[in-house]
Short mmCIF file of C-alpha atoms in Angstrom, two decimals:
data_model
loop_
_atom_site.label_atom_id
_atom_site.label_comp_id
_atom_site.label_asym_id
_atom_site.label_seq_id
_atom_site.Cartn_x
_atom_site.Cartn_y
_atom_site.Cartn_z
CA MET A 1 0.00 0.00 0.00
CA HIS A 2 2.78 2.38 0.96
CA ILE A 3 4.72 1.43 -2.18
CA ASN A 4 1.72 2.29 -4.36
CA ARG A 5 1.40 5.65 -2.64
CA PHE A 6 5.11 6.27 -3.12
CA TRP A 7 4.97 5.64 -6.86
CA ALA A 8 1.75 7.63 -7.14
CA ALA A 9 3.50 10.56 -5.45
CA ILE A 10 6.46 10.21 -7.84
CA LEU A 11 4.26 10.05 -10.92
CA LEU A 12 2.23 13.05 -9.76
CA GLY A 13 5.16 15.00 -8.39
CA ILE A 14 7.33 15.04 -11.52
CA PRO A 15 4.76 16.73 -13.81
CA LEU A 16 3.70 18.99 -10.93
CA ILE A 17 7.27 20.18 -10.38
CA TYR A 18 7.66 20.70 -14.12
CA LEU A 19 4.45 22.75 -14.18
CA VAL A 20 5.54 24.90 -11.25
CA VAL A 21 9.08 25.51 -12.54
CA PHE A 22 8.37 26.12 -16.22
CA PHE A 23 4.86 27.61 -16.17
CA ILE A 24 3.64 28.98 -12.85
CA THR A 25 6.97 30.54 -11.83
CA PRO A 26 7.59 32.40 -15.14
CA LEU A 27 3.95 33.51 -15.21
CA GLY A 28 4.26 34.80 -11.66
CA MET A 29 7.43 36.70 -12.60
CA VAL A 30 5.62 38.33 -15.52
CA VAL A 31 2.73 39.36 -13.27
CA VAL A 32 5.12 40.81 -10.68
CA ASP A 33 7.06 42.72 -13.35
CA SER A 34 3.82 44.17 -14.70
CA PHE A 35 3.35 45.95 -11.36
CA SER A 36 6.94 47.20 -11.23
CA ASN A 37 9.06 49.90 -12.85
CA ARG A 38 12.76 50.37 -13.58
CA GLU A 39 13.38 51.51 -10.00
CA GLY A 40 11.87 48.29 -8.63
CA GLU A 41 8.88 50.07 -7.10
CA LEU A 42 5.35 48.71 -7.12
CA THR A 43 3.18 50.79 -9.42
CA LEU A 44 0.12 50.71 -11.64
CA GLU A 45 1.56 53.05 -14.25
CA ASN A 46 2.12 50.22 -16.76
CA TYR A 47 -1.55 49.24 -16.66
CA ALA A 48 -2.59 52.88 -16.73
CA LEU A 49 -0.59 53.33 -19.93
CA VAL A 50 -1.88 50.14 -21.57
CA LEU A 51 -5.52 50.61 -20.59
CA GLY A 52 -5.55 54.36 -21.13
CA ASP A 53 -3.98 54.45 -24.59
CA SER A 54 -6.28 53.69 -27.53
CA TYR A 55 -3.32 52.36 -29.53
CA TYR A 56 -2.98 49.31 -27.31
CA TRP A 57 -6.73 48.68 -27.51
CA ARG A 58 -6.57 48.81 -31.31
CA VAL A 59 -3.70 46.33 -31.34
CA LEU A 60 -5.58 44.03 -28.96
CA GLY A 61 -8.73 44.25 -31.08
CA TYR A 62 -6.75 43.57 -34.25
CA THR A 63 -5.15 40.53 -32.60
CA PHE A 64 -8.56 39.09 -31.74
CA TRP A 65 -9.85 39.91 -35.23
CA ILE A 66 -7.02 37.98 -36.91
CA ALA A 67 -7.57 35.06 -34.52
CA LEU A 68 -11.33 35.06 -35.15
CA VAL A 69 -10.99 35.15 -38.95
CA THR A 70 -8.38 32.39 -38.80
CA CYS A 71 -10.62 30.29 -36.56
CA VAL A 72 -13.68 30.64 -38.83
CA ALA A 73 -11.68 30.05 -42.03
CA THR A 74 -9.95 26.93 -40.69
CA LEU A 75 -13.33 25.57 -39.56
CA ILE A 76 -14.86 26.13 -43.00
CA LEU A 77 -11.89 24.54 -44.76
CA GLY A 78 -11.08 21.89 -42.19
CA TYR A 79 -14.49 20.35 -41.53
CA PRO A 80 -15.05 19.03 -45.10
CA LEU A 81 -11.52 17.65 -45.14
CA ALA A 82 -11.98 15.92 -41.77
CA TYR A 83 -15.39 14.63 -42.91
CA TYR A 84 -13.88 13.14 -46.07
CA MET A 85 -10.97 11.54 -44.23
CA SER A 86 -13.14 10.05 -41.49
CA LEU A 87 -16.49 9.12 -43.04
CA ILE A 88 -16.23 9.04 -46.83
CA GLU A 89 -12.84 7.54 -47.63
CA ARG A 90 -12.91 3.82 -46.77
CA ARG A 91 -9.43 2.79 -47.91
CA ARG A 92 -7.01 2.75 -44.98
CA ALA A 93 -4.02 3.54 -47.15
CA VAL A 94 -5.65 6.71 -48.49
CA ARG A 95 -6.73 7.71 -44.99
CA ARG A 96 -3.20 7.32 -43.70
CA LEU A 97 -1.87 9.30 -46.62
CA CYS A 98 -4.32 12.11 -45.85
CA PHE A 99 -3.25 12.19 -42.21
CA ILE A 100 0.42 12.20 -43.22
CA LEU A 101 -0.17 15.12 -45.59
CA ILE A 102 -2.00 16.99 -42.83
CA LEU A 103 0.77 16.34 -40.30
CA MET A 104 3.72 17.05 -42.58
CA PRO A 105 3.59 20.87 -42.25
CA LEU A 106 3.83 20.50 -38.46
CA PHE A 107 7.33 19.06 -38.87
CA THR A 108 8.48 22.24 -40.61
CA SER A 109 9.36 25.47 -38.85
CA ASN A 110 6.84 28.31 -39.01
CA ILE A 111 9.63 30.50 -40.34
CA VAL A 112 10.23 28.21 -43.32
CA ARG A 113 6.51 27.96 -44.07
CA SER A 114 6.04 31.71 -43.84
CA PHE A 115 8.94 32.39 -46.22
CA GLY A 116 7.42 29.84 -48.58
CA TRP A 117 4.26 31.92 -48.68
CA ILE A 118 6.34 35.04 -49.33
CA VAL A 119 7.63 33.36 -52.48
CA LEU A 120 4.10 32.34 -53.52
CA LEU A 121 2.47 35.72 -52.82
CA GLY A 122 5.23 37.94 -54.23
CA ARG A 123 4.73 40.17 -57.24
CA GLU A 124 6.38 37.53 -59.41
CA GLY A 125 5.11 34.61 -57.34
CA LEU A 126 2.93 31.72 -58.38
CA VAL A 127 -0.33 33.36 -57.24
CA ASN A 128 0.14 36.57 -59.23
CA GLU A 129 1.50 34.72 -62.24
CA THR A 130 -1.54 32.41 -62.25
CA LEU A 131 -4.00 35.30 -61.91
CA MET A 132 -2.41 37.16 -64.82
CA TRP A 133 -2.23 34.00 -66.96
CA LEU A 134 -5.95 33.44 -66.40
CA GLY A 135 -6.66 37.04 -67.30
CA ILE A 136 -8.23 37.85 -63.93
CA VAL A 137 -5.85 40.76 -63.32
CA ASP A 138 -3.74 42.91 -65.65
CA ARG A 139 -0.89 43.54 -63.25
CA PRO A 140 0.46 41.88 -60.11
CA LEU A 141 -1.54 42.40 -56.95
CA ARG A 142 0.05 43.64 -53.76
CA LEU A 143 -0.50 40.66 -51.50
CA LEU A 144 2.50 40.73 -49.21
CA SER A 145 2.56 42.94 -46.10
CA THR A 146 -1.24 42.99 -46.01
CA GLU A 147 -3.91 41.59 -43.74
CA ILE A 148 -4.76 39.01 -46.40
CA ALA A 149 -1.19 37.70 -46.31
CA ILE A 150 -1.32 37.35 -42.52
CA ILE A 151 -4.62 35.48 -42.65
CA ILE A 152 -3.43 33.15 -45.42
CA GLY A 153 -0.29 32.31 -43.47
CA MET A 154 -2.23 31.80 -40.26
CA ILE A 155 -4.78 29.53 -41.93
CA TYR A 156 -2.02 27.37 -43.37
CA VAL A 157 -0.33 27.05 -39.97
CA MET A 158 -3.52 26.40 -37.96
CA LEU A 159 -5.48 24.20 -40.38
CA PRO A 160 -3.92 20.87 -39.22
CA PHE A 161 -5.02 21.48 -35.63
CA MET A 162 -8.63 22.04 -36.69
CA VAL A 163 -8.68 19.01 -38.99
CA LEU A 164 -7.19 16.66 -36.41
CA ALA A 165 -9.52 17.85 -33.65
CA ILE A 166 -12.65 17.29 -35.75
CA ALA A 167 -11.42 14.07 -37.38
CA SER A 168 -10.72 12.48 -33.99
CA VAL A 169 -14.40 12.93 -33.06
CA LEU A 170 -15.81 11.89 -36.42
CA GLN A 171 -13.76 8.68 -36.43
CA ASN A 172 -15.20 7.60 -33.09
CA MET A 173 -18.78 8.43 -34.07
CA ASN A 174 -21.27 5.58 -34.02
CA GLY A 175 -22.05 4.94 -37.69
CA ALA A 176 -25.27 3.13 -36.77
CA LEU A 177 -26.86 6.46 -35.91
CA ARG A 178 -26.36 7.82 -39.42
CA GLU A 179 -27.56 4.55 -40.94
CA ALA A 180 -30.67 4.61 -38.75
CA ALA A 181 -31.45 8.14 -39.89
CA ARG A 182 -31.15 7.11 -43.53
CA ASP A 183 -33.34 4.04 -42.95
CA LEU A 184 -36.02 6.30 -41.48
CA GLY A 185 -36.11 8.33 -44.69
CA ALA A 186 -33.77 11.21 -43.88
CA THR A 187 -31.83 12.67 -46.78
CA ALA A 188 -28.05 12.82 -46.76
CA PHE A 189 -28.13 16.55 -45.98
CA SER A 190 -30.73 16.12 -43.23
CA THR A 191 -28.69 13.29 -41.71
CA PHE A 192 -25.61 15.50 -41.68
CA LEU A 193 -27.49 18.47 -40.24
CA LYS A 194 -29.36 16.61 -37.49
CA VAL A 195 -27.03 13.72 -36.66
CA THR A 196 -23.44 14.17 -37.82
CA LEU A 197 -23.02 17.88 -37.13
CA PRO A 198 -24.38 17.82 -33.55
CA LEU A 199 -22.33 14.73 -32.68
CA SER A 200 -19.18 16.38 -34.05
CA ALA A 201 -19.71 19.48 -31.88
CA PRO A 202 -17.04 18.46 -29.31
CA GLY A 203 -14.45 18.34 -32.10
CA ILE A 204 -15.56 21.72 -33.42
CA VAL A 205 -15.35 23.24 -29.94
CA ALA A 206 -11.91 21.73 -29.30
CA GLY A 207 -10.62 22.79 -32.71
CA THR A 208 -11.88 26.36 -32.43
CA LEU A 209 -10.43 26.77 -28.94
CA ILE A 210 -7.04 25.40 -30.01
CA VAL A 211 -6.86 27.51 -33.16
CA PHE A 212 -8.09 30.68 -31.45
CA THR A 213 -5.68 30.45 -28.52
CA LEU A 214 -2.71 29.61 -30.74
CA SER A 215 -3.60 32.43 -33.15
CA ILE A 216 -3.76 34.99 -30.35
CA SER A 217 -0.21 34.18 -29.24
CA SER A 218 1.25 33.68 -32.72
CA TYR A 219 4.30 35.83 -33.43
CA VAL A 220 6.39 34.45 -36.31
CA THR A 221 3.71 34.31 -39.00
CA PRO A 222 2.23 37.81 -38.42
CA ARG A 223 5.70 39.31 -38.17
CA ILE A 224 6.96 37.80 -41.41
CA MET A 225 3.77 38.03 -43.47
CA SER A 226 3.00 41.61 -42.47
CA GLY A 227 6.52 42.88 -43.03
CA GLY A 228 6.14 44.88 -39.81
CA ARG A 229 3.30 47.00 -41.26
CA SER A 230 0.63 45.40 -39.10
CA VAL A 231 1.07 44.88 -35.37
CA VAL A 232 -0.48 42.22 -33.15
CA SER A 233 -0.08 41.92 -29.40
CA SER A 234 2.66 39.29 -29.52
CA MET A 235 4.79 41.56 -31.70
CA LEU A 236 4.21 44.45 -29.31
CA ILE A 237 5.26 42.33 -26.34
CA TYR A 238 8.40 41.13 -28.13
CA ASP A 239 9.39 44.67 -29.08
CA GLN A 240 9.00 45.89 -25.50
CA PHE A 241 11.19 43.09 -24.18
CA MET A 242 13.85 42.84 -26.90
CA LEU A 243 13.99 46.24 -28.63
CA VAL A 244 12.78 48.87 -26.18
CA PHE A 245 14.15 46.94 -23.18
CA ASN A 246 11.08 47.72 -21.12
CA PRO A 247 10.00 44.33 -19.73
CA TYR A 248 7.65 45.99 -17.26
CA LEU A 249 5.40 47.49 -19.91
CA GLY A 250 5.74 44.30 -21.98
CA SER A 251 4.64 42.24 -18.98
CA ALA A 252 1.58 44.47 -18.49
CA ILE A 253 0.61 44.02 -22.15
CA ALA A 254 1.06 40.26 -21.79
CA VAL A 255 -1.14 40.12 -18.68
CA VAL A 256 -3.86 42.20 -20.35
CA LEU A 257 -3.75 39.89 -23.37
CA LEU A 258 -3.92 36.83 -21.11
CA VAL A 259 -6.87 38.14 -19.09
CA ALA A 260 -8.78 39.28 -22.18
CA SER A 261 -8.18 35.94 -23.91
CA PHE A 262 -9.26 34.00 -20.84
CA ALA A 263 -12.44 36.11 -20.57
CA LEU A 264 -13.32 35.46 -24.21
CA ILE A 265 -12.73 31.72 -23.89
CA VAL A 266 -14.85 31.51 -20.73
CA ALA A 267 -17.63 33.49 -22.42
CA TYR A 268 -17.43 31.16 -25.43
CA THR A 269 -17.71 28.01 -23.32
CA LEU A 270 -20.58 29.45 -21.25
CA LEU A 271 -22.41 30.42 -24.43
CA LEU A 272 -22.07 26.87 -25.74
CA GLU A 273 -23.34 25.40 -22.49
CA ARG A 274 -26.42 27.63 -22.58
CA ARG A 275 -27.14 27.26 -26.28
CA PRO A 276 -30.77 26.49 -27.20
CA GLY A 277 -31.65 22.81 -27.31
CA ARG A 278 -29.00 21.74 -24.82
CA ARG A 279 -30.48 19.58 -22.12
CA ALA A 280 -29.55 20.20 -18.57
CA SER A 281 -27.80 17.40 -16.77
CA PRO A 282 -30.08 15.46 -14.39
#
């Protein structure tokens, strides 16, 4: 009995120590720094500057806007792909190939992928060359260093997370429920709308939360794709720490971003729990 408790303590203690050392302690240091200044005094001037300046609010709003657009776009693109991989394609070899293709970008650095999109979206890149060859445009479009470029790069980076989250739920779905709906006369679209889509809701929720939270904190892709012309909160935090050498203001911005993100995620989960048609637990 004592041996079991000993090993249980070891197994629980190791990840707990790791969590305290590499997550809670750095987070606590950031929070403490956000209430400090260069003289080491406790102050609220960092929060007064962040919360009182409309520039920081615009950057925060723009960060959430990019994350929201990325989340919606990856859901629209990722759900059909996950549906095909999980419910339509029956050949295991093709399924495995699809999963490999989805996972392959995750083994490549975000920097490499972002520079790849710079080549594709450049004035002489494949996108502009194709548009001019098709006669859609007469001259190259300015795609780089724009919001469109940021969103395209973010979608490419975040799409695998959305697909995998939804596919994991669709694969474990009871196929007898869809067959029963078809046997009762439901059309394919009605079966999807009333059976498949509601049952895949946990995957949609997980995918949107993962993509949204990762998009909020993303730094490399917005920095490279925007060329520095557009600013998101992660870029602002990095500049305060590494360029301006003002970690106190950077910490305050980080805490505001963390609190705002947490509030949005909580509101999102509460909204889902109270959505119409959801039965209360007995």
